[in-house]
mmCIF file of C-alpha atoms and ligand atoms in Angstrom:
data_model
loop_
_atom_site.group_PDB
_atom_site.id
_atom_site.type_symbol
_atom_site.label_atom_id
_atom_site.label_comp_id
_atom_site.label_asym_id
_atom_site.label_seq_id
_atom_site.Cartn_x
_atom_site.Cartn_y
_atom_site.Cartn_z
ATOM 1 C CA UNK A 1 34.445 -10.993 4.188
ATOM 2 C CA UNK A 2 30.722 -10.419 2.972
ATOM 3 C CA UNK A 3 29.689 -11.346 -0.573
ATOM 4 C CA UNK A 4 28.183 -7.942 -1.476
ATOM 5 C CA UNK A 5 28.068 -4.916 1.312
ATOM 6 C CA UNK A 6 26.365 -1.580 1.364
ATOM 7 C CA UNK A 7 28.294 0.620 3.712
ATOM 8 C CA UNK A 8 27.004 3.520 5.331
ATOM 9 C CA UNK A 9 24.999 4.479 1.952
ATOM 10 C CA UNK A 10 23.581 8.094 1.551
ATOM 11 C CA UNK A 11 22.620 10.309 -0.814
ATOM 12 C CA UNK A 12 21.266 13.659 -0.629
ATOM 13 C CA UNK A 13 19.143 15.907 -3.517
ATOM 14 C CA UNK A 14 18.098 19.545 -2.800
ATOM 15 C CA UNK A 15 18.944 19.655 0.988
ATOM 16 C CA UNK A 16 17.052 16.206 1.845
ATOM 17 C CA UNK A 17 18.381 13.108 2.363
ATOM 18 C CA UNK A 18 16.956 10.568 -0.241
ATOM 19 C CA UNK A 19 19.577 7.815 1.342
ATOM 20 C CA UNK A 20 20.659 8.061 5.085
ATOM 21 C CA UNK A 21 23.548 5.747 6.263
ATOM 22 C CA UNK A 22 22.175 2.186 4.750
ATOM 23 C CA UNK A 23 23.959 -1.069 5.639
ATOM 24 C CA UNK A 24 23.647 -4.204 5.203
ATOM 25 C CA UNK A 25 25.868 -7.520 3.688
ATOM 26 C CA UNK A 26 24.355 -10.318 1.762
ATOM 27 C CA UNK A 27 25.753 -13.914 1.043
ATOM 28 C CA UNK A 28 26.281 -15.789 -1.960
ATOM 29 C CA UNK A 29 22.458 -17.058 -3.183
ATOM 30 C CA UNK A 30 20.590 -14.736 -0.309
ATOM 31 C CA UNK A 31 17.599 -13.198 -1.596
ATOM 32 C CA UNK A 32 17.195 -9.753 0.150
ATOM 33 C CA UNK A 33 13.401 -7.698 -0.197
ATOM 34 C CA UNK A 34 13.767 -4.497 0.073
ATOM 35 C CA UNK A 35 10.521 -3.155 0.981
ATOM 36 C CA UNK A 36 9.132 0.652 1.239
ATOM 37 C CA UNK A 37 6.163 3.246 0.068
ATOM 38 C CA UNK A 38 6.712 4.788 -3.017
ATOM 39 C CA UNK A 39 9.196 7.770 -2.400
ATOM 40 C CA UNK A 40 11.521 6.198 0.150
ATOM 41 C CA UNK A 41 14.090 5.672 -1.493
ATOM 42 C CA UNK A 42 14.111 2.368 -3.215
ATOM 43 C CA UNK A 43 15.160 2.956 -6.887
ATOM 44 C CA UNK A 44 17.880 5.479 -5.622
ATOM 45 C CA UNK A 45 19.736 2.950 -3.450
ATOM 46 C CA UNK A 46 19.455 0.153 -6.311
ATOM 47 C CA UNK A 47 20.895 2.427 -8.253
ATOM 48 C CA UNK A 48 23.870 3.215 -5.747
ATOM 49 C CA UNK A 49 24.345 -0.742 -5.427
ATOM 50 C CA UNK A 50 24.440 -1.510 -9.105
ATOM 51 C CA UNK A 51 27.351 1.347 -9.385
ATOM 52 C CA UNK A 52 25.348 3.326 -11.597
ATOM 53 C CA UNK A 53 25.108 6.432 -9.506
ATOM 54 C CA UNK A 54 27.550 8.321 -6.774
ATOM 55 C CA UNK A 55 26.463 7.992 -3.152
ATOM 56 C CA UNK A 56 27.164 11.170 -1.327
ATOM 57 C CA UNK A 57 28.554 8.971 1.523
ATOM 58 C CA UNK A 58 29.741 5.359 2.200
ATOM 59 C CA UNK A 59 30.683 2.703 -0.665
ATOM 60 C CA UNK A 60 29.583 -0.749 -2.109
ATOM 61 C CA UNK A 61 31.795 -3.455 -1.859
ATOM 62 C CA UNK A 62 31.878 -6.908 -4.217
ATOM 63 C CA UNK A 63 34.275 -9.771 -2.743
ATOM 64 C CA UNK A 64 35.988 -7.209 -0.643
ATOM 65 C CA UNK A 65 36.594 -5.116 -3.604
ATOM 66 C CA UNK A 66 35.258 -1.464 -3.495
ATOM 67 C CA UNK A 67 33.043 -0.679 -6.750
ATOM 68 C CA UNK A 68 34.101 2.700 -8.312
ATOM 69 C CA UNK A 69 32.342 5.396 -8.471
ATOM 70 C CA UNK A 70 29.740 5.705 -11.591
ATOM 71 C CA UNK A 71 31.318 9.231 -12.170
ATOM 72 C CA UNK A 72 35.159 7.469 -12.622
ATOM 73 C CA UNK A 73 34.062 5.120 -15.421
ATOM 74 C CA UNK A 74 33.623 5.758 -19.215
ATOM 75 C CA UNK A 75 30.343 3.134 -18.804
ATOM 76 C CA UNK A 76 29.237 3.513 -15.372
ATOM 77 C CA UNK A 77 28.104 0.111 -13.721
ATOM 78 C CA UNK A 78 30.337 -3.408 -12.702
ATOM 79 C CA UNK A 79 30.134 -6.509 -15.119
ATOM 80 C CA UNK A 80 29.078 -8.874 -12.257
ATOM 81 C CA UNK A 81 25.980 -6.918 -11.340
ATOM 82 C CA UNK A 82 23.219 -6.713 -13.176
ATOM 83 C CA UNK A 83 19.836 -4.450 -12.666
ATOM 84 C CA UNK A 84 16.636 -4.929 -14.117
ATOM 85 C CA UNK A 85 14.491 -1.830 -14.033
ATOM 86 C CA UNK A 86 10.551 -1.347 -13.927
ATOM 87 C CA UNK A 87 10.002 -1.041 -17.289
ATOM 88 C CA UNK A 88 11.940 -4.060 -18.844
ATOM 89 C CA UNK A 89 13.548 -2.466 -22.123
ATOM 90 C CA UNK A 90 12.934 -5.025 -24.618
ATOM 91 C CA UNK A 91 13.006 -4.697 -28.532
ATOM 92 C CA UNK A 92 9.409 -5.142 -29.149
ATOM 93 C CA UNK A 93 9.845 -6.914 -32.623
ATOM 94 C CA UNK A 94 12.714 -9.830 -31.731
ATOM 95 C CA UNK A 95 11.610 -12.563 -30.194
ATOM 96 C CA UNK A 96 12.569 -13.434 -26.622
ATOM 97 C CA UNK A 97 15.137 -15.759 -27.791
ATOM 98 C CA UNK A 98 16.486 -13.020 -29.971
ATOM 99 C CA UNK A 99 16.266 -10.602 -27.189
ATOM 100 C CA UNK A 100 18.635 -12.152 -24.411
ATOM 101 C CA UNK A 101 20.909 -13.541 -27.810
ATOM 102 C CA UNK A 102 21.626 -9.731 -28.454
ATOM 103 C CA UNK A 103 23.052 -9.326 -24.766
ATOM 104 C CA UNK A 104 25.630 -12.249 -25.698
ATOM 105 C CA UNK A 105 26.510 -10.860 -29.440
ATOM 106 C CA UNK A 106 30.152 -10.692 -28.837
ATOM 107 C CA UNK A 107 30.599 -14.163 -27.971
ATOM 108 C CA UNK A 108 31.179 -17.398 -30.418
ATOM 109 C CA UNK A 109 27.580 -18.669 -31.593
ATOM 110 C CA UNK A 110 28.111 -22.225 -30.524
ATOM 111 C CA UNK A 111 28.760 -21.055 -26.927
ATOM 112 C CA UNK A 112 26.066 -18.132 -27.342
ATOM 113 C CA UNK A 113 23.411 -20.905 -28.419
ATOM 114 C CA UNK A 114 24.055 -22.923 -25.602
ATOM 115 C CA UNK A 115 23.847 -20.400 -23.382
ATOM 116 C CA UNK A 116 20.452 -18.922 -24.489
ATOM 117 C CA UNK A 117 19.129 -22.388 -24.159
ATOM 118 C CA UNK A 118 19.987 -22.476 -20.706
ATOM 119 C CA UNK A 119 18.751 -19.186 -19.750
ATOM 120 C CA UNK A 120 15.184 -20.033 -21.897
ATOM 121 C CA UNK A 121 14.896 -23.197 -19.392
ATOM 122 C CA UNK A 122 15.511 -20.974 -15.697
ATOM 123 C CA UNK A 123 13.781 -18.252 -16.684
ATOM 124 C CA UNK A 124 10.672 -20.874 -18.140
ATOM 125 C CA UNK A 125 10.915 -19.293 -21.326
ATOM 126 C CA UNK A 126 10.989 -21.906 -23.458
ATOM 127 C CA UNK A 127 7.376 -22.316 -24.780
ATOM 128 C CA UNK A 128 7.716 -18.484 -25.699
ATOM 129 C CA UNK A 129 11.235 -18.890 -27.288
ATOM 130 C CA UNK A 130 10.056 -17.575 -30.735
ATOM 131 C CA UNK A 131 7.575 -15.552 -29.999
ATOM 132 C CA UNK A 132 7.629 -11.443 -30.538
ATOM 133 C CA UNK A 133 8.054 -9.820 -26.948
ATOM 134 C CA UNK A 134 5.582 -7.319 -28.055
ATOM 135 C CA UNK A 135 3.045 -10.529 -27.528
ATOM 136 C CA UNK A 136 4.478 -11.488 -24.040
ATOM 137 C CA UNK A 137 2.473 -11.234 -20.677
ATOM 138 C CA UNK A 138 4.037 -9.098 -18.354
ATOM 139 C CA UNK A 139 5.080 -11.913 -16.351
ATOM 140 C CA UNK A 140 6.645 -13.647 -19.197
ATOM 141 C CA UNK A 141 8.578 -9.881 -20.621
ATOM 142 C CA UNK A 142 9.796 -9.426 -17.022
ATOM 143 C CA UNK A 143 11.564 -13.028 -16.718
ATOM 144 C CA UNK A 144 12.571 -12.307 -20.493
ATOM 145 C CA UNK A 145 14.432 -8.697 -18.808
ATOM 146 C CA UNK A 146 15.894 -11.026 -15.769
ATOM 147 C CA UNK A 147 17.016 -14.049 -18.826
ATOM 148 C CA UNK A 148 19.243 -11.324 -20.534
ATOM 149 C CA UNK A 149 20.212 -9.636 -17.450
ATOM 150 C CA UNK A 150 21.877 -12.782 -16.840
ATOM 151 C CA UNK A 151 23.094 -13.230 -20.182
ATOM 152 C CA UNK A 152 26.280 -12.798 -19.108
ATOM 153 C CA UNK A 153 27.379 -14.817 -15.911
ATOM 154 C CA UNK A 154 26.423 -12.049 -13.009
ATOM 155 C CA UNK A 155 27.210 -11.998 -9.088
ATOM 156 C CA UNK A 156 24.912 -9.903 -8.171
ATOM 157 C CA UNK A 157 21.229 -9.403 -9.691
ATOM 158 C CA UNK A 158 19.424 -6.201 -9.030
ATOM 159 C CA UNK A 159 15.723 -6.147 -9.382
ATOM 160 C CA UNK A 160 13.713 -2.886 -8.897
ATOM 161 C CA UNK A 161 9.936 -3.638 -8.829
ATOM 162 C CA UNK A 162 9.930 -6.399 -10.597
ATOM 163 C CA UNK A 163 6.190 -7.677 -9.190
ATOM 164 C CA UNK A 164 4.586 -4.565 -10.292
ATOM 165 C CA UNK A 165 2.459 -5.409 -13.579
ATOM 166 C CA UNK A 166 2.277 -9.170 -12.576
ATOM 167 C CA UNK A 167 -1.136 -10.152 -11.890
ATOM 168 C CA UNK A 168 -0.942 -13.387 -9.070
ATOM 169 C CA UNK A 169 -0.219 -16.444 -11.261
ATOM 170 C CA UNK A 170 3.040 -14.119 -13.079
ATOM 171 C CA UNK A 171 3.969 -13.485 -9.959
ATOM 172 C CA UNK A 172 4.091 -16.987 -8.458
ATOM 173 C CA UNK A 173 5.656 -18.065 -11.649
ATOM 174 C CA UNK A 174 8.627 -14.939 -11.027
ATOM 175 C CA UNK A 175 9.250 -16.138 -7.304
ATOM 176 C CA UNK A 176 10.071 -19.394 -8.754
ATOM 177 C CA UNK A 177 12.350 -18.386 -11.051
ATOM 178 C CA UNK A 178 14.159 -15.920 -8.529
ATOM 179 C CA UNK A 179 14.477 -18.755 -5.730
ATOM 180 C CA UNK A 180 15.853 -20.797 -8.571
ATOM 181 C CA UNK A 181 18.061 -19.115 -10.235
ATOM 182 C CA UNK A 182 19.760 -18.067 -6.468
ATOM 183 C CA UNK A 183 19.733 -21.506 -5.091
ATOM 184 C CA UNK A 184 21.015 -23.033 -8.829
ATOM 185 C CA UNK A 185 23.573 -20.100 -9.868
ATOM 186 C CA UNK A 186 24.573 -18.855 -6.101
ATOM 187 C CA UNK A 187 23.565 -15.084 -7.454
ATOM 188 C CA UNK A 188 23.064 -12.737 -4.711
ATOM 189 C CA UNK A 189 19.460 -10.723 -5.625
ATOM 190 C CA UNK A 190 18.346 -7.948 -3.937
ATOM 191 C CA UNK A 191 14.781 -6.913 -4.690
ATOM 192 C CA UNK A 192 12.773 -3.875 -3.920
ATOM 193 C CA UNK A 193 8.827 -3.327 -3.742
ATOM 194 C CA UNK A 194 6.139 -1.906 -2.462
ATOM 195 C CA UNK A 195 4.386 -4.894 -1.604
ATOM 196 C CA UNK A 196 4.793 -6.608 1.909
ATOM 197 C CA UNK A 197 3.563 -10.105 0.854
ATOM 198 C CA UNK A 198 6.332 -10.340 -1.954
ATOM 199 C CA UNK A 199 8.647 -9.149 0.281
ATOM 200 C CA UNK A 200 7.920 -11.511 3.382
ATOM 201 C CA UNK A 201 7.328 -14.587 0.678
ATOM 202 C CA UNK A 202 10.304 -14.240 -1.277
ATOM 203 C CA UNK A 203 13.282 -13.043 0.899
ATOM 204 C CA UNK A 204 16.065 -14.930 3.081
ATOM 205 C CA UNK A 205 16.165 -11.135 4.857
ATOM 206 C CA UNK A 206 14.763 -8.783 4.486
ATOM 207 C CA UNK A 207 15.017 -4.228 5.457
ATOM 208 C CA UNK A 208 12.402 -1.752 5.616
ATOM 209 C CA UNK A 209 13.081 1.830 4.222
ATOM 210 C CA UNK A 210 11.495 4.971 5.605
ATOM 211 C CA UNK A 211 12.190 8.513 4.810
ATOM 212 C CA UNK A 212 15.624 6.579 3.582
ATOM 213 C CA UNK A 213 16.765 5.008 6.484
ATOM 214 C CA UNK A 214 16.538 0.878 6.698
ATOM 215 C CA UNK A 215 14.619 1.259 9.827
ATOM 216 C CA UNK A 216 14.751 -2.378 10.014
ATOM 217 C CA UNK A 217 16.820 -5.763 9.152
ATOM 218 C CA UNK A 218 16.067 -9.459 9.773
ATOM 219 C CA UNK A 219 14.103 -12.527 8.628
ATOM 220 C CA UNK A 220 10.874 -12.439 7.500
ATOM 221 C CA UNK A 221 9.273 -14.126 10.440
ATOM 222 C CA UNK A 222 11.172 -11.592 12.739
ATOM 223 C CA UNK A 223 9.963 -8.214 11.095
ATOM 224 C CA UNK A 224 6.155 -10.156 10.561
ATOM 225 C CA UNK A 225 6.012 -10.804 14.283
ATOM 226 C CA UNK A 226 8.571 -8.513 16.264
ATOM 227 C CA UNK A 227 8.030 -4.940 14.088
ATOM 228 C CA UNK A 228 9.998 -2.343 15.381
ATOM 229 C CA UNK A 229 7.387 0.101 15.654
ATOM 230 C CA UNK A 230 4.155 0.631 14.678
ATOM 231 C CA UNK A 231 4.813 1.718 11.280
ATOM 232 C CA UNK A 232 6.726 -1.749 10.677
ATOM 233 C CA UNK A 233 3.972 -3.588 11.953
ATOM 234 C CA UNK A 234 1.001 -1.480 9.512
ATOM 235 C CA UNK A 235 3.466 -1.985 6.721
ATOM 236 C CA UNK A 236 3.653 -5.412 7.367
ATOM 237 C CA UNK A 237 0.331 -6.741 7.304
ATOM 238 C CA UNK A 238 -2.946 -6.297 9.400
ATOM 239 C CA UNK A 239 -2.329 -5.435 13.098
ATOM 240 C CA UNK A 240 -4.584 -4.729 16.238
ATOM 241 C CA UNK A 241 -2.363 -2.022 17.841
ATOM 242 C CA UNK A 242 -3.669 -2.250 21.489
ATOM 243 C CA UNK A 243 -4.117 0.511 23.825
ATOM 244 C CA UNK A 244 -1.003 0.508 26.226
ATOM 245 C CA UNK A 245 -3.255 -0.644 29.448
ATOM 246 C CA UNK A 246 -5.639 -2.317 27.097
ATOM 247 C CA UNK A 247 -4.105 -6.038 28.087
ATOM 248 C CA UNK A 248 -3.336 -6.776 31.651
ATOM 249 C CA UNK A 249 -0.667 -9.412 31.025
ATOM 250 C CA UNK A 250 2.782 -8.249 29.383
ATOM 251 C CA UNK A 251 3.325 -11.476 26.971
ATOM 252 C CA UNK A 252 3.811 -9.181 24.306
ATOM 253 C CA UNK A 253 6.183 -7.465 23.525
ATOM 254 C CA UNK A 254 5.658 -3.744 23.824
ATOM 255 C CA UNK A 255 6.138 -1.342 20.640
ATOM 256 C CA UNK A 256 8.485 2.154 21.554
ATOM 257 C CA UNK A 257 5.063 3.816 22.318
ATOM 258 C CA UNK A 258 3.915 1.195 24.805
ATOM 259 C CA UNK A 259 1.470 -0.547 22.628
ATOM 260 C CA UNK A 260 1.151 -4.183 21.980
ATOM 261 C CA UNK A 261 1.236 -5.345 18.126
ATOM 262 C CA UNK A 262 -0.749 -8.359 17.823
ATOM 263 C CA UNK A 263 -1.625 -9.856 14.445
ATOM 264 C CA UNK A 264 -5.073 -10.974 13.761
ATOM 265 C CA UNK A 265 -4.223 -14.680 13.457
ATOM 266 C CA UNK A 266 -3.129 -14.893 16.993
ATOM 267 C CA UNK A 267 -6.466 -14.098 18.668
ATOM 268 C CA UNK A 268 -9.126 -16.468 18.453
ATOM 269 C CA UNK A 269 -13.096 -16.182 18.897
ATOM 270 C CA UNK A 270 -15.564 -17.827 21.108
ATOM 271 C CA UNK A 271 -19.447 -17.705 21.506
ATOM 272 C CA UNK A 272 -19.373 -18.632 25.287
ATOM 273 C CA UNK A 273 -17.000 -17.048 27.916
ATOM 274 C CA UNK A 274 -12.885 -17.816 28.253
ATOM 275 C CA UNK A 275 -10.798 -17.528 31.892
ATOM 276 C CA UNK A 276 -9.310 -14.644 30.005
ATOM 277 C CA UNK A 277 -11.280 -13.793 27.415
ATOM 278 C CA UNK A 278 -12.395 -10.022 26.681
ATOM 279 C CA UNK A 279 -16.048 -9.891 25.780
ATOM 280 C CA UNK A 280 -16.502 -7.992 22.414
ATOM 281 C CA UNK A 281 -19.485 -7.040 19.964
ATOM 282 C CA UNK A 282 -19.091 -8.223 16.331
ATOM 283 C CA UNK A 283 -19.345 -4.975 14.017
ATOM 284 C CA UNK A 284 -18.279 -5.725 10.286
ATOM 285 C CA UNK A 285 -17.580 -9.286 8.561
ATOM 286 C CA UNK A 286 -15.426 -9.563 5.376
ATOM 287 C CA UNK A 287 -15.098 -12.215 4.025
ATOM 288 C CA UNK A 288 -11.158 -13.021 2.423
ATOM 289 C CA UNK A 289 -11.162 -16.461 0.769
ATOM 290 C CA UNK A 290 -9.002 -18.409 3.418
ATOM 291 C CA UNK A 291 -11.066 -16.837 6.614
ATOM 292 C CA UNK A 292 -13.716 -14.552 7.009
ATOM 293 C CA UNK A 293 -11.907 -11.097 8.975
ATOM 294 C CA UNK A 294 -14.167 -9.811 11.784
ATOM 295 C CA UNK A 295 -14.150 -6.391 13.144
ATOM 296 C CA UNK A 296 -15.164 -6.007 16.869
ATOM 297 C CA UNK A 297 -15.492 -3.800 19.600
ATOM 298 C CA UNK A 298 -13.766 -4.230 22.803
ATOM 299 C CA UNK A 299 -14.564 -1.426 25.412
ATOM 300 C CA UNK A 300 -12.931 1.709 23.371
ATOM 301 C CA UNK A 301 -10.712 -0.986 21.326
ATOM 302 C CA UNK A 302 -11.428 -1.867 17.969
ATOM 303 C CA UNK A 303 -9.968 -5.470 17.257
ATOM 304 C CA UNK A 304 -9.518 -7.275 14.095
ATOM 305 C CA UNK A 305 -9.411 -11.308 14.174
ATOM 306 C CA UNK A 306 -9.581 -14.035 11.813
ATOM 307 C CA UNK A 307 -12.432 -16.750 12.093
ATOM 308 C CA UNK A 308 -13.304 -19.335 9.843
ATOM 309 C CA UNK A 309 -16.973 -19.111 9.646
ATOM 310 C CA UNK A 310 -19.249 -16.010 9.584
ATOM 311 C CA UNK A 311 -20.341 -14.686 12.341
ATOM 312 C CA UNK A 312 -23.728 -12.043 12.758
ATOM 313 C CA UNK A 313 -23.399 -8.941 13.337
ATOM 314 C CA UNK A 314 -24.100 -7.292 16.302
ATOM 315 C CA UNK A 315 -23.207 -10.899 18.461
ATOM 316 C CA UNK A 316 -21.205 -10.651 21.889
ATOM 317 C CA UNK A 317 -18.086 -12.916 21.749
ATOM 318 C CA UNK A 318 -15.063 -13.552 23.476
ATOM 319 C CA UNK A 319 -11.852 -13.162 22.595
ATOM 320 C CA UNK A 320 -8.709 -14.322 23.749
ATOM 321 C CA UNK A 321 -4.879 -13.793 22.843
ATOM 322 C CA UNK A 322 -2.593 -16.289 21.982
ATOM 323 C CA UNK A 323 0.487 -16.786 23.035
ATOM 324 C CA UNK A 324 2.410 -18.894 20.469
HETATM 325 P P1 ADP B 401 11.277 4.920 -4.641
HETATM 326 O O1 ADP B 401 11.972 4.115 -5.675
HETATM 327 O O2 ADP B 401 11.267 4.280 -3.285
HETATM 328 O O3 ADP B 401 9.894 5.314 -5.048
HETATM 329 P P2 ADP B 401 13.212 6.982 -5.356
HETATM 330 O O4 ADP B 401 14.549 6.453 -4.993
HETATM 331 O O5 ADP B 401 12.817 6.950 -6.778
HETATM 332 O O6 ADP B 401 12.109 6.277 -4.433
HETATM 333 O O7 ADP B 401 13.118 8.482 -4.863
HETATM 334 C C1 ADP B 401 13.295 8.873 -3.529
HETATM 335 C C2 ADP B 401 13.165 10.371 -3.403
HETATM 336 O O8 ADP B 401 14.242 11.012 -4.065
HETATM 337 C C3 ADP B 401 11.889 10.932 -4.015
HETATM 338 O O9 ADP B 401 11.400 11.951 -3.177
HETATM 339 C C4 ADP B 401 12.365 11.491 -5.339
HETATM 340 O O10 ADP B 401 11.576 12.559 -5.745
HETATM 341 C C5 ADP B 401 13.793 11.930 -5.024
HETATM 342 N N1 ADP B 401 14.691 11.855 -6.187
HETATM 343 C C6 ADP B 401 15.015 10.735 -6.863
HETATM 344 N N2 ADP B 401 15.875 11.013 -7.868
HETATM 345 C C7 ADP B 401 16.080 12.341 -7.837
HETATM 346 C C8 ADP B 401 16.880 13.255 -8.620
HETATM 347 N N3 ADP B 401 17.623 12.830 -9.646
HETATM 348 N N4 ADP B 401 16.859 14.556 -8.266
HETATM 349 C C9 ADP B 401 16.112 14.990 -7.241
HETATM 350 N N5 ADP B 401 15.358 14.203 -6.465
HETATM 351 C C10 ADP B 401 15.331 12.907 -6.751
HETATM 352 MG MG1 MG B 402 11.261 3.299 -7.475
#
């Protein structure tokens, strides 16, 4: 029996479906990225999984018990999951502490005092305890939203966007807290974004959703380096998407349309010529902080490849692929 299932998922508006036939299971503590362009579906299906709207097709299931349907319930929704939505919904004036203390209100103060405490500490809210949320960073509002979220003791934790408004210190600061909270509370999270890097840094698994379908499911390291297809791959991160007779050798593995997907990282540069290298003229030079990103020209083939000095322009190098 699987902690937390979406089966066969799909809803349809006007004629289209928004939702087509999404499955997938997740474990107690997994962390599952959800990651698609803006349109495909993402909000919708956190919605279906938090109970708070009907699928047209399939169900959700919780410890092997079916969730009801949002339209069956006086207050749609399930007490053990929780969703935070993009735009946080805090009362401006309270503080934070005041803030995740109204989500426990009907409880006895001694045990709703200790409870606040704890959630201040593993949502690092503590320095900002007493402060206004109206004054909070967006970083510090959205792990104020997750804090009372988990006010009361929740399963499941639903988290739609949550990486938008965080500029790249909030946003290390909210993977932390995620990773935390799963591996020190168990809580199954499902997050969904826009942005591949959260989603390959942050998730156990992870799907991509196109058009509404999860066009694919795995690990991080399998959907970075075995995409399904081309669009996986772009979505991904930078690719070289090589002509289909472009490399002679077949340690690649092929995409659907016969290409190869390689990732810039796995070819490397030199100034003098390689058994196998392909010659190449250097064309553009970017430089990215870690690695400078050169663009060359290979025959008809444009290439992209990282290389840790700068290289002129206009230079004839050799490239070769790597195999590991
Ligand atoms: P995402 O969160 O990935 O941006 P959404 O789930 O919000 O995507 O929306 C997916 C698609 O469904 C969009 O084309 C959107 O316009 C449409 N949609 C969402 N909600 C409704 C609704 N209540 N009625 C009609 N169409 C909707
Ligand atoms: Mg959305």
């Amino acid at each position: 029996m699987s902690f937390f299932k979406l089966n066969s998922v799909s809803k349809i508006y006007q004629q289209q479906w928004v939702v087509k036939e999404v499955s997938f299971t997740l474990s107690e503590g997994e962390i599952f990225g959800l990651l698609g362009e803006s349109g495909s579906g993402k909000s919708t299906l956190l919605r279906i999984a938090a109970g708070l709207l009907d699928p047209d097709a399939g169900d959700v299931w919780l410890q092997g018990q079916k969730l009801r349907l949002a339209s069956d319930q006086l207050i749609p929704g399930h007490p053990d999951i929780k969703i935070v939505h993009q735009d946080y919904n805090l009362s401006a004036p309270l503080t934070v502490r005041e803030n995740i203390n109204y989500a426990l209100r009907y409880y006895e103060k001694t045990y709703r005092d200790e409870r606040v405490d704890e959630l201040l500490q593993l949502c690092q809210l503590e320095s900002v305890a007493e402060h206004p949320a109206k004054s909070l960073s967006g970083g510090e509002k959205q792990r104020t939203a997750i804090a009372r979220a988990l006010a009361e003791e929740a399963k499941v934790l639903l988290l739609d966007e949550p990486f938008a408004h965080l500029d790249l210190p909030n946003r290390r600061r909210l993977t932390e807290t995620i990773r935390e909270l799963a591996e020190q509370t168990g809580i199954a999270c499902i997050f969904v974004t826009h942005d591949a890097n959260d989603a390959l840094s942050l998730s156990t698994r992870m799907g991509i959703l196109q058009h509404g379908n999860l066009i694919q499911l795995g690990t991080p390291e399998i959907i970075y380096h075995s995409p399904a297809d081309a669009y996986v791959a772009e979505l991904t991160g930078e690719i070289n998407l090589l002509g289909a007779d472009f490399l002679k050798n077949d340690v690649h593995s092929r995409l659907p349309d016969g290409r190869i997907a390689v990732r810039p990282e796995k070819l490397t540069l030199s100034f003098s010529p390689t058994i196998y290298g392909v010659e190449s003229v250097v064309k553009r030079v970017v430089f990215e902080g870690s690695h400078y990103k050169i663009y060359l020209q290979a025959g008809h083939q444009l290439l992209k490849v990282y290389h840790h000095e700068v290289v002129p322009l206009g230079k004839s190098v050799f490239v070769d692929f790597r195999t590991f």
